[in-house]
């Protein structure tokens, strides 16, 4: 059974550009969350979606947006990229709210 | 004050040693607690959940003290393969929904 899959694995963008990251949860998982991990820090919560509705939003600017599709896959969009957006972006899925998450291997974004 | 605080280490211990990691959290209403393990440039993986009664999984023992808002992880008979970063994770719904708050992680290196 496939785990959480994310694409692309690596990405290089220039400042001001926009990026879309994709995530497919484990089959049957309806909750998807996005996290940003900067080098040397723990992951920081960005968004959570459950049953295609946004259920939580972390302390990130409006340049960050996300959505969840009917098949429970999800996209994270970041507009007007800044150098500080360079990080590992992790997607995690869980069966339901309040249950432990399984993480994908992440998308490593570099903004130059 | 950070939601979750951990000693970043690094901890360098010989094989066979016992090592303990500690973590404190700020929100007394937090509901669930976990330890995740993260290898270099990989995604976090669930090591174990943490329960008030304490729980053990082989060489690993986790404890939760709700009154002191304190979580611990004990690793006995350390193996080379235990070398990783250990992330303390607290789950609550402060930002709505269900999200994890991560500590910065504690780095462990087990030396032959």
Coordinates of C-alpha atoms in Angstrom, one line a residue, chain A residues 33 35 37 40-45 48 55-57 88 90 96-101 103-105 108, chain B residues 2-3 32 34 36 38 41-46 87 91 95-105:
Chain A
X33 CA -2.0 18.6 6.8
X35 CA 4.0 21.7 7.5
X37 CA 10.4 22.7 8.1
X40 CA 17.6 23.1 12.1
X41 CA 14.0 23.6 13.3
X42 CA 11.0 21.4 13.9
X43 CA 8.1 21.4 11.4
X44 CA 5.7 24.3 11.6
X45 CA 2.0 23.8 11.0
X48 CA -5.1 21.2 7.9
X55 CA -10.0 23.0 9.6
X56 CA -7.0 24.8 10.8
X57 CA -4.5 27.4 9.7
X88 CA 11.2 21.2 3.3
X90 CA 5.9 18.1 4.5
X96 CA -9.5 11.2 11.0
X97 CA -9.1 14.2 13.3
X98 CA -7.0 13.6 16.5
X99 CA -5.2 10.6 15.2
X100 CA -1.4 10.3 14.6
X101 CA -0.1 11.5 11.2
X103 CA 4.3 12.1 6.8
X104 CA 5.3 12.1 3.1
X105 CA 9.0 12.4 2.2
X108 CA 12.5 20.5 -0.8
Chain B
X2 CA 7.3 28.4 22.3
X3 CA 4.5 25.8 22.4
X32 CA -2.3 14.0 22.6
X34 CA 4.0 11.8 20.6
X36 CA 8.7 11.3 16.3
X38 CA 13.7 12.1 12.0
X41 CA 17.1 14.8 5.2
X42 CA 14.1 12.4 5.7
X43 CA 10.6 12.9 6.9
X44 CA 9.6 12.5 10.6
X45 CA 8.3 9.0 11.5
X46 CA 6.2 8.1 14.5
X87 CA 11.0 15.4 17.9
X91 CA -1.5 17.8 19.4
X95 CA -5.6 27.1 15.5
X96 CA -8.8 25.2 14.8
X97 CA -8.8 21.7 13.5
X98 CA -6.2 19.2 14.6
X99 CA -2.5 20.0 14.3
X100 CA 0.8 19.1 15.7
X101 CA 3.2 21.4 17.4
X102 CA 6.7 20.2 17.1
X103 CA 9.7 20.9 19.3
X104 CA 13.0 21.8 17.5
X105 CA 14.2 18.3 18.0

